[in-house]
């Protein structure tokens, strides 16, 4: 994330951490080039458009920890990264809350042109009360209603990206003086519950037309949305067995929408603590734990305080009894990680900091664990950092050679668009969303 403290709070104080200078574009250019040289497929940026915490609550911890404030717009940063790399996919988060779909679609097409087809979009609905208030709402809209809103948002951008311009509409014919064929450019005339968009889409089609669609929700509404729209889903499953169950459930939903199970790929989020021996890895883990900020973790998960009053919750309150519109996925993950008992508020920071997707060991031990996740049906790994750039440099130098030797990682980068890297095709298949928008407008 284009901020100081994204997920692993407190680690920005580590001597090797350069994320304190996140607003220096050269930090990100260097990291992108490192990832590209290390044969990563994609560099993914998270984002938020508000503060964690209850309405009118204190954000002292947020500021003290640099917890996603200050933060910068990742979409703007992607322009610099696109012209500084050749093969690396570039994905970013944007909420339906923050930008009208017509303007958003235009921005994404521009980025896809600049990058020659390497853009991905993580669709989010925003779960922070402050985010809603930053965009004119009195309160956060109810969880499932946000996904209904998101589906109309998708309808609009699909029509713009896929249906507004026919193939062959752009001519650039100097001899005839015709730049584009008017008969092959269409207004979309969308009229829905939230949006009225006439069109046409102003940019011509980019290499992918539609960016690769990422999604991360694990609620029933989130999984249905992923089944209809996602090409890649981020997961944070506590075990390979739970991952296998959740993946199968989402893929079954996708089949109900006329898609194939393999139309969605699943990426497990994992952090890595690496050592040349098991003992060294454990020492490195102890060093990391010395920097962890409990205050930062509790503020981030947005569940340690009553959302209405801002007062601390009863430490013994079961997580299932917390009433909230945001943070559903996080609570679900914590409960799945503790099947033997219902976790409480008291467990929140401890479980989050200690358990969330942490692999500790030698490169060989880490490769053994990753093979287990692959057998469970996980398609790839979202490598979450402790420090930037050190976490990625260590993974590339120490773990990737072992993964390549086992056939778990590529030896050479896959050229072409981001979708080509993931699905071996440049554009959406005909099954996506159950119908084609191409040629649907006059």
Short mmCIF file of C-alpha atoms in Angstrom, two decimals:
data_model
loop_
_atom_site.label_atom_id
_atom_site.label_comp_id
_atom_site.label_asym_id
_atom_site.label_seq_id
_atom_site.Cartn_x
_atom_site.Cartn_y
_atom_site.Cartn_z
CA UNK A 1 0.00 0.00 0.00
CA UNK A 2 1.19 3.51 -0.78
CA UNK A 3 1.47 4.34 2.92
CA UNK A 4 3.77 3.91 5.91
CA UNK A 5 2.01 1.11 7.82
CA UNK A 6 -0.23 -1.15 5.78
CA UNK A 7 -0.76 -4.55 7.48
CA UNK A 8 2.18 -5.38 9.75
CA UNK A 9 1.91 -2.48 12.16
CA UNK A 10 5.00 -1.36 14.01
CA UNK A 11 7.41 -2.88 11.48
CA UNK A 12 7.99 0.54 9.90
CA UNK A 13 10.36 1.13 12.85
CA UNK A 14 12.61 -1.77 11.82
CA UNK A 15 16.08 -0.61 10.69
CA UNK A 16 15.65 -2.19 7.23
CA UNK A 17 12.20 -0.67 6.61
CA UNK A 18 12.08 1.94 3.87
CA UNK A 19 8.28 2.24 3.74
CA UNK A 20 8.64 5.32 5.96
CA UNK A 21 9.56 7.09 2.70
CA UNK A 22 6.55 5.77 0.80
CA UNK A 23 5.95 9.13 -0.89
CA UNK A 24 9.29 8.84 -2.71
CA UNK A 25 8.37 7.46 -6.12
CA UNK A 26 11.85 5.99 -6.56
CA UNK A 27 11.20 3.54 -3.71
CA UNK A 28 8.31 2.05 -5.68
CA UNK A 29 10.08 2.15 -9.04
CA UNK A 30 13.01 0.25 -7.55
CA UNK A 31 10.67 -2.27 -5.91
CA UNK A 32 8.69 -2.78 -9.12
CA UNK A 33 11.89 -3.43 -11.05
CA UNK A 34 13.05 -5.85 -8.34
CA UNK A 35 9.77 -7.78 -8.55
CA UNK A 36 9.91 -7.85 -12.32
CA UNK A 37 13.47 -9.19 -12.26
CA UNK A 38 12.32 -11.78 -9.72
CA UNK A 39 9.56 -13.02 -12.10
CA UNK A 40 6.61 -11.86 -10.02
CA UNK A 41 3.44 -11.67 -12.10
CA UNK A 42 1.84 -8.69 -10.42
CA UNK A 43 2.50 -5.84 -8.03
CA UNK A 44 -0.73 -5.21 -6.13
CA UNK A 45 -1.67 -2.08 -4.17
CA UNK A 46 -4.33 -1.93 -1.49
CA UNK A 47 -6.10 1.34 -0.68
CA UNK A 48 -8.67 2.98 1.59
CA UNK A 49 -10.50 6.31 1.40
CA UNK A 50 -11.09 6.86 5.10
CA UNK A 51 -9.84 6.31 8.63
CA UNK A 52 -10.18 3.12 10.64
CA UNK A 53 -12.27 3.57 13.77
CA UNK A 54 -15.76 4.53 14.93
CA UNK A 55 -17.59 7.70 13.98
CA UNK A 56 -16.26 10.65 16.03
CA UNK A 57 -13.69 8.34 17.63
CA UNK A 58 -10.07 9.21 18.23
CA UNK A 59 -7.60 8.60 15.41
CA UNK A 60 -4.55 9.27 17.57
CA UNK A 61 -3.30 5.70 17.09
CA UNK A 62 -3.75 5.96 13.32
CA UNK A 63 -1.59 9.07 13.15
CA UNK A 64 0.99 7.84 15.67
CA UNK A 65 1.48 4.56 13.80
CA UNK A 66 1.19 6.06 10.33
CA UNK A 67 -1.60 3.48 9.95
CA UNK A 68 -2.78 4.13 6.41
CA UNK A 69 -2.57 7.87 7.05
CA UNK A 70 -0.93 9.59 5.34
CA UNK A 71 -1.54 7.60 2.17
CA UNK A 72 -1.46 8.38 -1.54
CA UNK A 73 -3.57 7.37 -4.55
CA UNK A 74 -2.16 4.14 -6.02
CA UNK A 75 -3.73 4.72 -9.44
CA UNK A 76 -1.56 7.79 -9.95
CA UNK A 77 1.53 5.88 -8.85
CA UNK A 78 0.81 3.12 -11.38
CA UNK A 79 1.52 5.52 -14.24
CA UNK A 80 5.12 5.91 -13.07
CA UNK A 81 5.51 2.17 -12.54
CA UNK A 82 4.03 1.35 -15.94
CA UNK A 83 6.70 3.32 -17.80
CA UNK A 84 9.45 1.92 -15.55
CA UNK A 85 8.66 -1.76 -16.20
CA UNK A 86 7.95 -4.02 -19.18
CA UNK A 87 6.32 -7.26 -17.99
CA UNK A 88 5.10 -6.71 -14.45
CA UNK A 89 1.33 -6.64 -13.93
CA UNK A 90 0.09 -3.62 -11.97
CA UNK A 91 -3.09 -3.94 -9.92
CA UNK A 92 -4.73 -1.41 -7.63
CA UNK A 93 -7.72 -1.06 -5.34
CA UNK A 94 -10.54 1.37 -6.00
CA UNK A 95 -13.89 1.55 -4.26
CA UNK A 96 -17.25 2.01 -5.95
CA UNK A 97 -17.72 4.78 -3.38
CA UNK A 98 -14.95 7.06 -4.52
CA UNK A 99 -15.39 7.65 -8.23
CA UNK A 100 -18.21 7.78 -10.76
CA UNK A 101 -18.00 4.72 -13.07
CA UNK A 102 -17.73 6.81 -16.26
CA UNK A 103 -14.64 8.66 -15.04
CA UNK A 104 -13.18 5.55 -13.44
CA UNK A 105 -13.53 3.53 -16.64
CA UNK A 106 -11.75 6.28 -18.56
CA UNK A 107 -8.88 6.36 -16.05
CA UNK A 108 -8.42 2.60 -16.16
CA UNK A 109 -8.41 2.51 -19.95
CA UNK A 110 -5.75 5.22 -19.92
CA UNK A 111 -3.62 3.19 -17.50
CA UNK A 112 -4.09 0.07 -19.60
CA UNK A 113 -2.94 1.96 -22.70
CA UNK A 114 0.11 3.35 -20.87
CA UNK A 115 1.08 -0.09 -19.55
CA UNK A 116 0.21 -1.94 -22.80
CA UNK A 117 -2.37 -4.07 -21.04
CA UNK A 118 -0.94 -4.78 -17.60
CA UNK A 119 -3.63 -3.31 -15.31
CA UNK A 120 -5.77 -5.11 -12.72
CA UNK A 121 -8.54 -3.68 -10.54
CA UNK A 122 -9.39 -4.91 -7.04
CA UNK A 123 -13.09 -4.07 -6.64
CA UNK A 124 -14.03 -3.03 -3.09
CA UNK A 125 -17.19 -1.62 -1.55
CA UNK A 126 -15.57 0.20 1.43
CA UNK A 127 -16.22 -0.95 4.98
CA UNK A 128 -15.18 2.18 6.91
CA UNK A 129 -17.70 4.63 8.35
CA UNK A 130 -15.30 7.51 7.73
CA UNK A 131 -15.10 6.55 4.05
CA UNK A 132 -18.86 6.85 3.69
CA UNK A 133 -18.85 10.24 5.40
CA UNK A 134 -16.04 11.46 3.17
CA UNK A 135 -18.33 10.98 0.18
CA UNK A 136 -21.48 12.59 1.52
CA UNK A 137 -23.23 9.72 3.30
CA UNK A 138 -24.50 9.90 6.87
CA UNK A 139 -23.49 6.32 7.56
CA UNK A 140 -22.03 3.24 5.96
CA UNK A 141 -24.55 1.56 3.68
CA UNK A 142 -25.68 -1.91 4.75
CA UNK A 143 -23.26 -4.67 3.77
CA UNK A 144 -25.27 -6.61 1.18
CA UNK A 145 -26.70 -3.40 -0.30
CA UNK A 146 -23.14 -2.27 -1.05
CA UNK A 147 -22.70 -5.35 -3.22
CA UNK A 148 -25.96 -4.60 -5.07
CA UNK A 149 -24.51 -1.15 -5.74
CA UNK A 150 -21.23 -2.74 -6.85
CA UNK A 151 -23.03 -4.91 -9.38
CA UNK A 152 -24.60 -1.92 -11.09
CA UNK A 153 -21.19 -0.22 -11.05
CA UNK A 154 -19.82 -3.26 -12.87
CA UNK A 155 -22.68 -3.15 -15.37
CA UNK A 156 -21.73 0.40 -16.30
CA UNK A 157 -17.99 -0.15 -16.66
CA UNK A 158 -18.48 -3.41 -18.59
CA UNK A 159 -20.72 -1.58 -21.06
CA UNK A 160 -18.12 1.16 -21.46
CA UNK A 161 -15.09 -1.12 -21.78
CA UNK A 162 -16.66 -3.96 -23.73
CA UNK A 163 -19.67 -2.56 -25.58
CA UNK A 164 -19.00 1.03 -26.54
CA UNK A 165 -16.34 0.40 -29.20
CA UNK A 166 -16.49 -2.40 -31.76
CA UNK A 167 -13.33 -4.12 -32.90
CA UNK A 168 -11.97 -2.25 -35.90
CA UNK A 169 -13.53 1.08 -34.97
CA UNK A 170 -10.16 2.81 -34.68
CA UNK A 171 -8.75 3.37 -38.20
CA UNK A 172 -6.10 6.11 -38.04
CA UNK A 173 -6.39 6.30 -41.83
CA UNK A 174 -4.42 9.33 -43.05
CA UNK A 175 -5.27 8.66 -46.70
CA UNK A 176 -9.04 8.88 -46.19
CA UNK A 177 -8.90 11.30 -43.29
CA UNK A 178 -10.98 8.98 -41.08
CA UNK A 179 -9.56 8.48 -37.61
CA UNK A 180 -12.39 6.35 -36.21
CA UNK A 181 -15.49 4.73 -37.72
CA UNK A 182 -18.54 6.45 -36.28
CA UNK A 183 -20.78 3.46 -37.00
CA UNK A 184 -18.70 1.26 -34.69
CA UNK A 185 -18.75 3.56 -31.65
CA UNK A 186 -21.87 3.32 -29.48
CA UNK A 187 -23.52 5.18 -26.66
CA UNK A 188 -24.39 2.77 -23.85
CA UNK A 189 -27.50 4.61 -22.56
CA UNK A 190 -27.35 2.96 -19.15
CA UNK A 191 -30.28 3.79 -16.87
CA UNK A 192 -30.16 2.09 -13.48
CA UNK A 193 -30.96 2.53 -9.82
CA UNK A 194 -27.87 4.66 -9.10
CA UNK A 195 -26.41 5.68 -12.45
CA UNK A 196 -27.47 7.17 -15.75
CA UNK A 197 -24.62 7.08 -18.26
CA UNK A 198 -25.10 7.94 -21.90
CA UNK A 199 -21.62 7.32 -23.29
CA UNK A 200 -19.85 6.58 -25.47
CA UNK A 201 -16.65 5.55 -23.70
CA UNK A 202 -14.08 8.20 -24.64
CA UNK A 203 -10.91 6.06 -24.84
CA UNK A 204 -10.60 3.51 -27.60
CA UNK A 205 -10.19 -0.12 -26.46
CA UNK A 206 -6.93 -0.92 -24.70
CA UNK A 207 -5.10 -4.22 -25.03
CA UNK A 208 -7.28 -5.83 -22.36
CA UNK A 209 -10.39 -3.64 -22.78
CA UNK A 210 -11.41 -4.60 -19.22
CA UNK A 211 -8.69 -4.78 -16.55
CA UNK A 212 -8.19 -8.09 -14.77
CA UNK A 213 -10.88 -8.12 -12.07
CA UNK A 214 -9.67 -8.91 -8.54
CA UNK A 215 -11.89 -9.22 -5.47
CA UNK A 216 -11.39 -10.12 -1.81
CA UNK A 217 -14.76 -10.44 -0.05
CA UNK A 218 -15.54 -13.66 1.85
CA UNK A 219 -19.09 -12.94 3.00
CA UNK A 220 -21.96 -14.70 1.18
CA UNK A 221 -22.66 -11.51 -0.79
CA UNK A 222 -18.95 -11.05 -1.49
CA UNK A 223 -18.56 -14.60 -2.76
CA UNK A 224 -21.56 -14.25 -5.04
CA UNK A 225 -20.10 -11.04 -6.42
CA UNK A 226 -16.79 -12.81 -7.01
CA UNK A 227 -18.55 -15.73 -8.69
CA UNK A 228 -20.13 -13.33 -11.18
CA UNK A 229 -17.23 -10.96 -11.77
CA UNK A 230 -13.84 -11.95 -10.38
CA UNK A 231 -11.02 -13.45 -12.37
CA UNK A 232 -8.79 -13.55 -9.29
CA UNK A 233 -9.79 -13.59 -5.65
CA UNK A 234 -7.58 -12.78 -2.67
CA UNK A 235 -8.13 -15.15 0.25
CA UNK A 236 -6.76 -15.34 3.81
CA UNK A 237 -7.68 -18.90 4.73
CA UNK A 238 -6.21 -20.24 8.01
CA UNK A 239 -5.56 -23.75 6.62
CA UNK A 240 -5.31 -25.44 3.20
CA UNK A 241 -8.38 -27.51 4.08
CA UNK A 242 -10.54 -24.44 4.71
CA UNK A 243 -9.12 -22.84 1.55
CA UNK A 244 -10.11 -25.90 -0.48
CA UNK A 245 -13.66 -25.77 0.90
CA UNK A 246 -14.08 -22.05 0.27
CA UNK A 247 -12.57 -22.26 -3.23
CA UNK A 248 -14.90 -25.11 -4.16
CA UNK A 249 -17.91 -23.15 -2.88
CA UNK A 250 -17.04 -20.03 -4.88
CA UNK A 251 -16.32 -22.04 -8.03
CA UNK A 252 -19.66 -23.82 -7.68
CA UNK A 253 -21.35 -20.43 -7.51
CA UNK A 254 -19.48 -19.37 -10.64
CA UNK A 255 -20.84 -22.39 -12.50
CA UNK A 256 -24.32 -21.22 -11.53
CA UNK A 257 -23.59 -18.02 -13.46
CA UNK A 258 -22.54 -19.93 -16.57
CA UNK A 259 -18.82 -19.77 -15.89
CA UNK A 260 -16.27 -22.55 -15.51
CA UNK A 261 -14.60 -23.28 -12.16
CA UNK A 262 -11.20 -22.40 -13.58
CA UNK A 263 -12.42 -18.94 -14.63
CA UNK A 264 -11.52 -17.73 -11.11
CA UNK A 265 -8.02 -18.06 -9.66
CA UNK A 266 -7.35 -17.86 -5.93
CA UNK A 267 -4.38 -16.15 -4.27
CA UNK A 268 -3.60 -16.87 -0.61
CA UNK A 269 -2.07 -14.02 1.38
CA UNK A 270 1.06 -15.13 3.26
CA UNK A 271 3.94 -13.48 5.09
CA UNK A 272 7.33 -15.17 5.22
CA UNK A 273 10.04 -15.30 7.88
CA UNK A 274 13.06 -16.93 6.26
CA UNK A 275 16.24 -18.39 7.70
CA UNK A 276 19.05 -20.59 6.42
CA UNK A 277 18.25 -22.90 9.34
CA UNK A 278 15.08 -23.42 11.36
CA UNK A 279 16.77 -21.86 14.37
CA UNK A 280 17.74 -18.75 12.40
CA UNK A 281 14.18 -18.42 11.09
CA UNK A 282 12.84 -18.51 14.65
CA UNK A 283 15.33 -15.87 15.75
CA UNK A 284 14.22 -13.69 12.83
CA UNK A 285 10.61 -14.19 13.90
CA UNK A 286 11.42 -13.10 17.46
CA UNK A 287 13.04 -9.96 16.07
CA UNK A 288 9.95 -9.16 14.00
CA UNK A 289 7.67 -9.68 17.00
CA UNK A 290 9.67 -7.11 18.99
CA UNK A 291 8.45 -4.42 16.58
CA UNK A 292 4.76 -5.42 16.37
CA UNK A 293 2.34 -2.75 17.57
CA UNK A 294 -0.71 -4.18 19.39
CA UNK A 295 -2.39 -0.76 19.26
CA UNK A 296 -1.86 -0.67 15.51
CA UNK A 297 -3.40 -4.09 14.95
CA UNK A 298 -6.48 -3.33 17.06
CA UNK A 299 -7.00 -0.02 15.28
CA UNK A 300 -6.62 -1.64 11.86
CA UNK A 301 -9.11 -4.44 12.33
CA UNK A 302 -11.60 -1.76 13.30
CA UNK A 303 -13.33 -4.02 15.81
CA UNK A 304 -11.86 -3.22 19.22
CA UNK A 305 -14.27 -0.33 19.84
CA UNK A 306 -18.03 0.07 19.79
CA UNK A 307 -18.78 1.61 16.39
CA UNK A 308 -21.57 3.79 17.77
CA UNK A 309 -19.98 5.16 20.94
CA UNK A 310 -16.23 4.73 20.42
CA UNK A 311 -15.88 3.03 23.80
CA UNK A 312 -13.81 -0.16 24.20
CA UNK A 313 -15.73 -3.40 23.79
CA UNK A 314 -15.96 -5.93 26.62
CA UNK A 315 -12.73 -7.98 26.28
CA UNK A 316 -14.74 -11.19 26.76
CA UNK A 317 -17.36 -10.37 24.11
CA UNK A 318 -17.49 -13.21 21.53
CA UNK A 319 -16.68 -12.07 18.00
CA UNK A 320 -19.98 -13.50 16.75
CA UNK A 321 -21.81 -10.94 18.91
CA UNK A 322 -20.05 -7.86 17.49
CA UNK A 323 -22.52 -5.80 15.49
CA UNK A 324 -20.80 -4.11 12.55
CA UNK A 325 -21.18 -3.29 8.87
CA UNK A 326 -17.44 -3.39 8.14
CA UNK A 327 -14.76 -5.96 8.84
CA UNK A 328 -16.94 -9.00 8.08
CA UNK A 329 -14.19 -10.84 6.24
CA UNK A 330 -11.72 -10.32 9.07
CA UNK A 331 -14.10 -11.62 11.75
CA UNK A 332 -14.95 -14.62 9.57
CA UNK A 333 -11.25 -15.40 9.11
CA UNK A 334 -10.53 -15.15 12.86
CA UNK A 335 -13.40 -17.48 13.69
CA UNK A 336 -12.29 -20.02 11.07
CA UNK A 337 -8.75 -19.88 12.47
CA UNK A 338 -10.07 -20.93 15.88
CA UNK A 339 -12.56 -23.77 15.29
CA UNK A 340 -12.25 -25.15 18.82
CA UNK A 341 -13.68 -22.10 20.56
CA UNK A 342 -15.33 -18.80 19.78
CA UNK A 343 -12.62 -16.08 19.87
CA UNK A 344 -13.27 -12.92 21.86
CA UNK A 345 -12.28 -9.30 21.58
CA UNK A 346 -9.38 -10.12 23.91
CA UNK A 347 -7.99 -12.41 21.19
CA UNK A 348 -8.17 -9.92 18.35
CA UNK A 349 -4.70 -8.42 18.24
CA UNK A 350 -2.93 -11.58 19.40
CA UNK A 351 -4.55 -13.78 16.76
CA UNK A 352 -4.16 -11.21 14.01
CA UNK A 353 -0.50 -10.47 14.65
CA UNK A 354 0.65 -14.02 15.38
CA UNK A 355 -1.40 -16.29 13.13
CA UNK A 356 -2.38 -14.49 9.93
CA UNK A 357 -0.70 -16.35 7.08
CA UNK A 358 2.77 -16.53 8.64
CA UNK A 359 5.26 -19.09 7.29
CA UNK A 360 8.45 -19.44 9.32
CA UNK A 361 11.31 -21.67 8.19
CA UNK A 362 14.01 -22.49 5.69
CA UNK A 363 13.36 -22.13 1.94
CA UNK A 364 12.83 -25.90 1.78
CA UNK A 365 10.30 -25.86 4.62
CA UNK A 366 8.47 -22.94 3.06
CA UNK A 367 8.34 -24.73 -0.29
CA UNK A 368 6.89 -27.80 1.47
CA UNK A 369 4.09 -25.67 2.92
CA UNK A 370 3.39 -23.95 -0.39
CA UNK A 371 3.02 -27.34 -2.05
CA UNK A 372 0.29 -28.15 0.47
CA UNK A 373 -1.57 -24.99 -0.51
CA UNK A 374 -1.18 -25.78 -4.18
CA UNK A 375 -2.68 -29.25 -3.64
CA UNK A 376 -5.61 -27.56 -1.90
CA UNK A 377 -6.39 -25.67 -5.12
CA UNK A 378 -4.68 -22.35 -4.45
CA UNK A 379 -3.40 -20.88 -7.72
CA UNK A 380 -0.87 -18.42 -6.37
CA UNK A 381 0.49 -16.50 -3.41
CA UNK A 382 0.05 -12.87 -2.43
CA UNK A 383 3.41 -12.19 -0.74
CA UNK A 384 2.69 -9.70 2.06
CA UNK A 385 5.69 -7.80 3.34
CA UNK A 386 7.07 -7.09 6.79
CA UNK A 387 9.42 -4.44 5.47
CA UNK A 388 9.94 -2.84 2.06
CA UNK A 389 11.97 -3.80 0.07
CA UNK A 390 13.74 -6.35 2.28
CA UNK A 391 10.85 -8.85 2.52
CA UNK A 392 10.67 -9.17 -1.26
CA UNK A 393 14.43 -9.22 -1.81
CA UNK A 394 14.78 -12.11 0.67
CA UNK A 395 11.91 -14.03 -0.92
CA UNK A 396 13.35 -13.62 -4.41
CA UNK A 397 16.92 -14.47 -3.38
CA UNK A 398 16.24 -17.26 -0.87
CA UNK A 399 12.89 -18.89 -1.66
CA UNK A 400 12.34 -18.48 -5.40
CA UNK A 401 15.29 -20.71 -6.43
CA UNK A 402 13.83 -23.57 -4.39
CA UNK A 403 10.36 -22.97 -5.85
CA UNK A 404 11.75 -22.99 -9.39
CA UNK A 405 13.65 -26.22 -8.73
CA UNK A 406 10.35 -27.83 -7.68
CA UNK A 407 8.37 -26.47 -10.59
CA UNK A 408 6.39 -24.13 -8.34
CA UNK A 409 7.64 -20.90 -9.93
CA UNK A 410 8.45 -19.81 -13.46
CA UNK A 411 12.00 -19.50 -14.76
CA UNK A 412 11.12 -16.71 -17.19
CA UNK A 413 8.49 -13.96 -17.16
CA UNK A 414 5.35 -14.39 -19.23
CA UNK A 415 5.23 -11.56 -21.78
CA UNK A 416 2.10 -9.71 -22.78
CA UNK A 417 -0.92 -8.48 -20.88
CA UNK A 418 -1.71 -9.24 -17.26
CA UNK A 419 -4.67 -11.37 -18.33
CA UNK A 420 -2.34 -13.26 -20.68
CA UNK A 421 -0.14 -14.12 -17.69
CA UNK A 422 -3.06 -15.47 -15.68
CA UNK A 423 -5.43 -16.94 -18.28
CA UNK A 424 -3.46 -17.14 -21.56
CA UNK A 425 -5.82 -14.70 -23.28
CA UNK A 426 -5.84 -10.91 -23.57
CA UNK A 427 -9.54 -10.22 -23.13
CA UNK A 428 -12.53 -11.47 -21.17
CA UNK A 429 -13.95 -14.79 -22.30
CA UNK A 430 -17.54 -15.10 -23.50
CA UNK A 431 -18.62 -16.69 -20.21
CA UNK A 432 -17.66 -13.69 -18.09
CA UNK A 433 -20.72 -12.27 -16.40
CA UNK A 434 -22.92 -14.63 -18.41
CA UNK A 435 -23.28 -12.46 -21.50
CA UNK A 436 -21.29 -10.35 -23.91
CA UNK A 437 -21.61 -6.60 -24.10
CA UNK A 438 -19.86 -6.54 -27.48
CA UNK A 439 -22.21 -5.36 -30.22
CA UNK A 440 -25.08 -4.92 -27.76
CA UNK A 441 -25.64 -1.22 -28.45
CA UNK A 442 -26.63 0.79 -31.46
#
